[in-house]
Short mmCIF file of C-alpha atoms in Angstrom, two decimals:
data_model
loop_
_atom_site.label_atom_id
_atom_site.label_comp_id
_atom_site.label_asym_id
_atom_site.label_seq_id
_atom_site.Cartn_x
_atom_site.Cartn_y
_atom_site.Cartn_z
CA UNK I 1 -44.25 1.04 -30.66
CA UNK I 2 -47.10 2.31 -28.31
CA UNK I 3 -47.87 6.46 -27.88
CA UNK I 4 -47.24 6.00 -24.32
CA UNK I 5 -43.74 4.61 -24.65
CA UNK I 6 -42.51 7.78 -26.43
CA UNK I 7 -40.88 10.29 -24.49
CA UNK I 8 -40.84 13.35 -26.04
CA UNK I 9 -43.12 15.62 -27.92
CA UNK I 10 -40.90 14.86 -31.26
CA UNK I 11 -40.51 11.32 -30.85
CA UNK I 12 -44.32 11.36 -30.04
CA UNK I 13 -45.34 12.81 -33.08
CA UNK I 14 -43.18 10.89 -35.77
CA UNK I 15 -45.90 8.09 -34.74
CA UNK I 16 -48.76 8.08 -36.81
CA UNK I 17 -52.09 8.17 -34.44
CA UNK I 18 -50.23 9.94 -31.44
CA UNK I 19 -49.94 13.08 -30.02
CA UNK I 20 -48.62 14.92 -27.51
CA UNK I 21 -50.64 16.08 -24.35
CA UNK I 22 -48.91 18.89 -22.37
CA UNK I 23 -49.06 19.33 -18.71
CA UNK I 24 -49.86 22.86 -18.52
CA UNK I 25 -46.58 23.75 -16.96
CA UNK I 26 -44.19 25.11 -19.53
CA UNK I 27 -41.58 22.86 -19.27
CA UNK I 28 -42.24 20.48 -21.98
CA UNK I 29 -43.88 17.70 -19.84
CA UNK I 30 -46.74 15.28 -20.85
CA UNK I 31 -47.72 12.24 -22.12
CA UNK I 32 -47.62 11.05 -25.99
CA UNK I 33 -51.10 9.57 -26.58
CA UNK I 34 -53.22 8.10 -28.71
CA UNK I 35 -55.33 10.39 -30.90
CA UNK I 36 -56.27 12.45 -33.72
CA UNK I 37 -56.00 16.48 -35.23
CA UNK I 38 -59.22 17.00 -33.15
CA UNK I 39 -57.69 15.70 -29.83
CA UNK I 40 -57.02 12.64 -28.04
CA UNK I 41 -58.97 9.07 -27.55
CA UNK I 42 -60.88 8.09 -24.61
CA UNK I 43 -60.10 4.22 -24.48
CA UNK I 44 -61.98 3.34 -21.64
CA UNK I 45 -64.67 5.13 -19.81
CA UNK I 46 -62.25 5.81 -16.98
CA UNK I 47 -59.77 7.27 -19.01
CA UNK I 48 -59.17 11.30 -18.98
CA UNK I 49 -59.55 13.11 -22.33
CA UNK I 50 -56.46 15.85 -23.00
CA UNK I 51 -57.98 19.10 -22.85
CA UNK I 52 -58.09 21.12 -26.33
CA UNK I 53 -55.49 23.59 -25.12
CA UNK I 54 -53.25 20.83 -24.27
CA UNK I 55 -53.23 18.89 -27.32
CA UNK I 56 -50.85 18.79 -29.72
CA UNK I 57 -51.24 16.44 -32.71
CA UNK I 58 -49.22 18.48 -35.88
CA UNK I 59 -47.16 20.44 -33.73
CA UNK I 60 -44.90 20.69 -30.29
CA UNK I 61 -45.06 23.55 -28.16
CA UNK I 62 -42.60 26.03 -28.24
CA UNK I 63 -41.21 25.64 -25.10
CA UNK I 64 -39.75 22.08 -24.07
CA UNK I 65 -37.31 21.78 -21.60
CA UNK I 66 -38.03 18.20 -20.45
CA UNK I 67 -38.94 19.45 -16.82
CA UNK I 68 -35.83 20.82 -15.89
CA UNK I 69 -36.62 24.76 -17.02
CA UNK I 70 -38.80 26.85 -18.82
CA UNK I 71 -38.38 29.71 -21.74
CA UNK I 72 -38.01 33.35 -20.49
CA UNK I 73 -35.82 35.19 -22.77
CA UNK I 74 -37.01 33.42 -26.13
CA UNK I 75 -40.09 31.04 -26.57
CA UNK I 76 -37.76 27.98 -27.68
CA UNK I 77 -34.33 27.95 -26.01
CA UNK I 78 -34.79 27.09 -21.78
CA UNK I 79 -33.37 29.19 -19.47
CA UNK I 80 -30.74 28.14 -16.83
CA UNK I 81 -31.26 23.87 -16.98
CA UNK I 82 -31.67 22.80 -13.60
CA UNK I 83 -30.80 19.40 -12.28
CA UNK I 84 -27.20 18.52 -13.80
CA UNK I 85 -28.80 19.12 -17.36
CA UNK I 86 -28.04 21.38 -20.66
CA UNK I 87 -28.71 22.02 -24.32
CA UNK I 88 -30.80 24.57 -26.02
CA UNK I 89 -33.81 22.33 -24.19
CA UNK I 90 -32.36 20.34 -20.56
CA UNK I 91 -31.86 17.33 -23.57
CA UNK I 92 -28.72 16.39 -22.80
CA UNK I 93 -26.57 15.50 -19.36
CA UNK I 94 -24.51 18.49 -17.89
CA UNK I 95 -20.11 17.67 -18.05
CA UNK I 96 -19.47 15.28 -15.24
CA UNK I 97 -22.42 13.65 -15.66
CA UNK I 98 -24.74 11.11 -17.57
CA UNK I 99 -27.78 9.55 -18.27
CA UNK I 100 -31.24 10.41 -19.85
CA UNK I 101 -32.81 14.03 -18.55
CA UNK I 102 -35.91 13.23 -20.88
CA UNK I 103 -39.39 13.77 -19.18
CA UNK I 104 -37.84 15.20 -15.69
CA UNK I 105 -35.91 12.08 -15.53
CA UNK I 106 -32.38 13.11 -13.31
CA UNK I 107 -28.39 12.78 -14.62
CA UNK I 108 -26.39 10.90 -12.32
CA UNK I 109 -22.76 12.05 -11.42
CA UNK I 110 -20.01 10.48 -13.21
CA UNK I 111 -17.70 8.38 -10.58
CA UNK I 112 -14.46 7.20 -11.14
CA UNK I 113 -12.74 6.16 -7.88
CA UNK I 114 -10.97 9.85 -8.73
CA UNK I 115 -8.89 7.22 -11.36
CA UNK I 116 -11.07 8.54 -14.35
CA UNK I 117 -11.45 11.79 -16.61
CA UNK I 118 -13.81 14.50 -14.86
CA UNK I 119 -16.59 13.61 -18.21
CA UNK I 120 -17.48 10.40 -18.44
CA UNK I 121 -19.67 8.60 -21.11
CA UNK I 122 -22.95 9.97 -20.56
CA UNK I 123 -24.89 7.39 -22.13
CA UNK I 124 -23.62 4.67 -19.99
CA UNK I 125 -21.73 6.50 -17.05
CA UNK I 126 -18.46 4.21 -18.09
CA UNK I 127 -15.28 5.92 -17.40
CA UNK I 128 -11.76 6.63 -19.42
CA UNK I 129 -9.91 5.82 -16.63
CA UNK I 130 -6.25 7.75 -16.20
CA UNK I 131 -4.46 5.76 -14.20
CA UNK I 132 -1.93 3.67 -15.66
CA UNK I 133 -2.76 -0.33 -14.16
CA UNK I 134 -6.58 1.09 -13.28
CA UNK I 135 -9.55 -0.23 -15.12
CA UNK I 136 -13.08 -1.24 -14.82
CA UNK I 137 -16.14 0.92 -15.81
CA UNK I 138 -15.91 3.03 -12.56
CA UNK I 139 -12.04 2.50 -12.41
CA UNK I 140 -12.85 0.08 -9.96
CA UNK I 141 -10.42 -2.69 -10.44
CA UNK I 142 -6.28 -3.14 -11.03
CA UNK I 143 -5.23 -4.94 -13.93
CA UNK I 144 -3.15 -8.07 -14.45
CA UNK I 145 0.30 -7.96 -12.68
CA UNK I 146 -0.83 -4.67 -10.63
CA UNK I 147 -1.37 -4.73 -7.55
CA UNK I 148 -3.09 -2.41 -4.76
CA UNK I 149 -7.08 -1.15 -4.16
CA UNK I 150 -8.04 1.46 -6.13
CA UNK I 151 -11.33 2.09 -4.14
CA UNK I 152 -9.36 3.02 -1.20
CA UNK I 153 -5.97 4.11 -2.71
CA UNK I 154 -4.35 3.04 -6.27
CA UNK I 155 -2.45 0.43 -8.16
CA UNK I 156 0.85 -0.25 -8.36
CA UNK I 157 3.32 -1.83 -11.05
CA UNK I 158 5.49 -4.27 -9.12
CA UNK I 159 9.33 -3.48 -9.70
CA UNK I 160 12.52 -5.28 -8.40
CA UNK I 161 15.45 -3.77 -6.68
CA UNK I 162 19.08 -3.99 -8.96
CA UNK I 163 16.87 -3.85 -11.94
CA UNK I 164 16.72 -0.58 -14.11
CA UNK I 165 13.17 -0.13 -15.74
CA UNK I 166 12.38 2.16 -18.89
CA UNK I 167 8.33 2.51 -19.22
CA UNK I 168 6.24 4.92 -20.84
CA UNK I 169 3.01 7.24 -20.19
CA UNK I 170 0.80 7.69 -22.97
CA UNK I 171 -0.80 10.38 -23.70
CA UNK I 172 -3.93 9.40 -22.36
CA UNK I 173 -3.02 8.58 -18.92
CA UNK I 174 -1.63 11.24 -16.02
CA UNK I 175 -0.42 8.73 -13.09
CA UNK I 176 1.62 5.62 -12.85
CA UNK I 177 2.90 4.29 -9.14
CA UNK I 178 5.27 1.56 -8.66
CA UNK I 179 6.34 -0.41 -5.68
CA UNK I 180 9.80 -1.76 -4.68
CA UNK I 181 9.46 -4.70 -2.17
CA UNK I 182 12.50 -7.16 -3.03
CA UNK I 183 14.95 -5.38 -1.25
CA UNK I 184 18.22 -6.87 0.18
CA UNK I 185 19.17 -7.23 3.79
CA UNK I 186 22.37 -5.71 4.82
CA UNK I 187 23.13 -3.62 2.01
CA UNK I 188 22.03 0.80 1.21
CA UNK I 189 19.88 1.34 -1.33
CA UNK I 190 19.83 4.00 -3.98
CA UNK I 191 16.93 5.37 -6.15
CA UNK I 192 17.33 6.88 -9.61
CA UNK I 193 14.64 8.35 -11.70
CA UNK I 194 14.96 10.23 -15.07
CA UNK I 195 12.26 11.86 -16.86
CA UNK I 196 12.22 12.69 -20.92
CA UNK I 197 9.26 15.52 -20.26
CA UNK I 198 8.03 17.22 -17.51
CA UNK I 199 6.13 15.01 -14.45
CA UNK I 200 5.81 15.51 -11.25
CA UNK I 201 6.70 12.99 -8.27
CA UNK I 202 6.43 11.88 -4.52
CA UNK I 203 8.62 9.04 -3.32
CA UNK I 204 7.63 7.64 0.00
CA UNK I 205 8.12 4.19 2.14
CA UNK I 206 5.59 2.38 4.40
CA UNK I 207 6.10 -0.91 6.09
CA UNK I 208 3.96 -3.42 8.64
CA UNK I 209 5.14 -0.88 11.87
CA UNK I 210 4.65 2.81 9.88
CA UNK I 211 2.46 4.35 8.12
CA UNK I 212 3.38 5.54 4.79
CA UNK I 213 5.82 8.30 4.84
CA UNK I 214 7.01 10.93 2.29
CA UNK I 215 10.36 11.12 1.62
CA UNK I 216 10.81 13.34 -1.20
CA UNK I 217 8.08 15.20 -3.80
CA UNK I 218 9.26 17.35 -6.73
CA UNK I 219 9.68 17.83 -9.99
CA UNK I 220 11.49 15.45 -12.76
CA UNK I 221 12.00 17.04 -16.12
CA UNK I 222 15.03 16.20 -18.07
CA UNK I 223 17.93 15.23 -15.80
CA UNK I 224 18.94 12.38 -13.01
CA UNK I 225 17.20 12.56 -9.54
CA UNK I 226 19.74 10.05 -6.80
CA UNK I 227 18.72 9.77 -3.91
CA UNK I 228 20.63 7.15 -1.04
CA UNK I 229 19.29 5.43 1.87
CA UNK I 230 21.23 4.14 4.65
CA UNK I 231 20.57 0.40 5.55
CA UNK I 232 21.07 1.61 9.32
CA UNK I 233 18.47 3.85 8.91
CA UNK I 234 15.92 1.91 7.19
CA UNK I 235 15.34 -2.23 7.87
CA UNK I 236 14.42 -2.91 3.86
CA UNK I 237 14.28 -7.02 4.38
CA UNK I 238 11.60 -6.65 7.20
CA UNK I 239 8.05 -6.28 7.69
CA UNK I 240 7.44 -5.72 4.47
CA UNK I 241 9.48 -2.60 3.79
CA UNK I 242 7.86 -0.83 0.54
CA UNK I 243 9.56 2.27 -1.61
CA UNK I 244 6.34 3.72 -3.59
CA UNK I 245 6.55 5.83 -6.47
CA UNK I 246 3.73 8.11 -7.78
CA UNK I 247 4.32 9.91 -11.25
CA UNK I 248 1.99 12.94 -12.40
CA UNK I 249 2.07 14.44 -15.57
CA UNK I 250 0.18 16.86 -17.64
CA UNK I 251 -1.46 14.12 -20.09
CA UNK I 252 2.01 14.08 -22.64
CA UNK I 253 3.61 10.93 -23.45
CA UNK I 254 7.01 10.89 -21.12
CA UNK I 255 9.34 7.51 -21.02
CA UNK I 256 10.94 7.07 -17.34
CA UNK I 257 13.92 5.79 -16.02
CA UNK I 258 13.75 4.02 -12.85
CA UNK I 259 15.66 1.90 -10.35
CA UNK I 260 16.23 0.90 -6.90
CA UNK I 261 19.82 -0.53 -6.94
CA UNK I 262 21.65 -2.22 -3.60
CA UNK I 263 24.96 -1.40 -2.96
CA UNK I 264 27.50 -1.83 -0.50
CA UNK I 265 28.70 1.68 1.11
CA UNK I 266 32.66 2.82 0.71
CA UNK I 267 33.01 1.79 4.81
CA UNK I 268 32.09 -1.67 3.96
CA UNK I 269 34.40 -1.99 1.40
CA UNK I 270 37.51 -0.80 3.43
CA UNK I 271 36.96 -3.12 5.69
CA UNK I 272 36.69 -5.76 4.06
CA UNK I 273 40.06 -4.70 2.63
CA UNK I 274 41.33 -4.34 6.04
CA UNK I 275 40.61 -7.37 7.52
CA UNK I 276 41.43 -9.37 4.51
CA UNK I 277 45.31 -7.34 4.18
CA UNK I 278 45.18 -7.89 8.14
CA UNK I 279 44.55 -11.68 8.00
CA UNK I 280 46.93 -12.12 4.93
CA UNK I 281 49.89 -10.54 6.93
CA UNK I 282 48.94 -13.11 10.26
CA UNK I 283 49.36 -15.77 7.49
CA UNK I 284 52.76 -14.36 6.64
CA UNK I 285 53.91 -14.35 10.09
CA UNK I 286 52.78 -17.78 10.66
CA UNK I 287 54.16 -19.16 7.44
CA UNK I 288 57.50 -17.26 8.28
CA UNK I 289 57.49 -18.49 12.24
CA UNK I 290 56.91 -21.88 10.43
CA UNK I 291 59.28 -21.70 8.17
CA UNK I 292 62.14 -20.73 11.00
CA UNK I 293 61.14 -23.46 13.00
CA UNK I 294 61.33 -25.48 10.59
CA UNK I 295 65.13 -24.43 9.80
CA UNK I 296 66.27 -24.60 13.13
CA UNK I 297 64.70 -28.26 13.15
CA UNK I 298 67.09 -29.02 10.55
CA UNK I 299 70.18 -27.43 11.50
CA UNK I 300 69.52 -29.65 14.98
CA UNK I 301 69.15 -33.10 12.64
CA UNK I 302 72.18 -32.34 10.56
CA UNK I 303 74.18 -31.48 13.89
CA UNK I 304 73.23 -34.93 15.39
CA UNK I 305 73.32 -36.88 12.29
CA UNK I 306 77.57 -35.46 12.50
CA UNK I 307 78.01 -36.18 15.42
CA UNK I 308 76.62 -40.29 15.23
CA UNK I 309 79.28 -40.33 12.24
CA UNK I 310 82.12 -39.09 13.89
CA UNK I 311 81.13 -41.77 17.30
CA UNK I 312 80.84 -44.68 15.00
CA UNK I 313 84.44 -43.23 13.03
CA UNK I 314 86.04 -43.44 16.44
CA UNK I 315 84.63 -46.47 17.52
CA UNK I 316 86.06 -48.18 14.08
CA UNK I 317 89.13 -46.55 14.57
CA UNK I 318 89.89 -48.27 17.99
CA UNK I 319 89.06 -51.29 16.89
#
């Protein structure tokens, strides 16, 4: 490898032939080049020799803080790191940010679609994203069978209505959503969520015609949250009526209990009960008018079947 493509004063000077030449401003910046204990080579007539006080062939200077501070307090360590950097000498990227400060170079914020961990990897900038159904290295995509933006919003898990779901949060995530779409016309709907550790959630709805709306947001820790909705309130079969659920927890492994079940209300159900007891007692009556008319039908064809007989008796008798 070539003096020049070393970037700091200790990688410069693990290569035989090089050393380093400083800049003169006490933050550790210069140039590894080519050279010897008495000072540096002049390749080419145009090239600049490193001045004797800037040389450094067996030794670094004392202070190097890659550009980004210089040494006030104590020769070695660099005082207050500017530009998103740290370590005893602006080495290494500040939390929340990555990349290589080396020779005044800049960190670049960690971003994570607000999906990820506040540190990210700072040799790459890749996230750990949080968000259960979020991946990519920015947290930039859903995974399979998720669906939603998480540039502009989140993912959801897809769940049916008169299904009950058990799931679990690891430890390493702190959000899961879900979204109920296959709801049934004509009937209410009731949500149940129970929660084995402590979480935090917001239930809201949305369709084609509103925006989203919240309907509830609170804690879940231990017991049975019920909550009913009317179908005369809400139209669930139409333009694309949506329940979303958004869990939040502290980073502990929870399981969850959730469904959105359709049922029909106690009013529905008496009626029905009415109207079929009212159209089984109008069958009744018209069985029993049937059956009356039917006597009296019979009483009048055994009264003139009699009286035939007792003509033709007569008639034989005259004879």
């Amino acid at each position: 490898m070539e003096c020049s493509a070393r970037q700091t004063c200790s990688q410069c000077l693990l290569q035989p032939a090089c050393g380093w030449c400083d800049d003169g401003s006490d933050t550790g910046l210069g140039v590894c080049r080519e050279g010897a204990l008495s000072g540096s080579l002049q390749r080419s007539d145009n090239a600049t020799v490193c001045p004797a006080a800037s040389w450094y062939f067996a030794d670094c200077p004392e202070c190097v803080c890659n550009g980004h501070s210089t040494c006030i307090a104590v020769p070695s360590v660099c005082s207050n790191c500017t530009g998103n950097t740290g370590g005893l000498q602006c080495e290494t990227c500040a939390a929340g940010y990555w990349g290589s400060p080396l020779l005044g170079a800049h960190c670049e914020q960690c971003f994570c679609n607000n999906h990820g961990q506040y540190e990210c990897n700072q040799t790459d900038g890749h996230c750990t994203c949080t968000t259960v159904g979020v991946v990519g290295d920015t947290c930039s995509r859903c995974s399979d069978n998720y669906i939603g933006n998480p540039v502009s919003g989140t993912c959801f898990q897809p769940i049916l209505s008169g299904f009950i779901y058990t799931t679990t949060i690891a430890e390493n995530y702190n959000k899961a959503n879900y979204a109920c779409t296959s709801l049934k016309t004509g009937l209410d709907v009731t949500f149940q969520l129970r929660c084995n550790g402590a979480a935090w959630f917001n239930l809201t709805w949305m369709d084609d015609l509103h925006e989203e709306e919240v309907l509830f947001s609170q804690t879940c820790s231990g017991g049975i949250f019920k909550a009913k909705f009317s179908r005369y309130d809400y139209n669930f079969a139409e333009n694309n009526f949506t329940f979303l659920l958004y869990i939040h927890s502290d980073n502990t492994r929870i399981t969850l209990t959730i469904a959105f079940l359709s049922n029909i209300n106690a009013l529905d159900v008496m009626e029905f009960f009415l109207v079929f007891f009212g159209c089984f007692l109008a069958l009744l009556v018209v069985a029993a008018l049937s059956w009356k008319t039917k006597e009296k039908y019979d009483a009048y064809r055994r009264r003139q079947v009699s009286r035939v007989s007792l003509l033709y008796r007569l008639q034989v008798l005259n004879v």
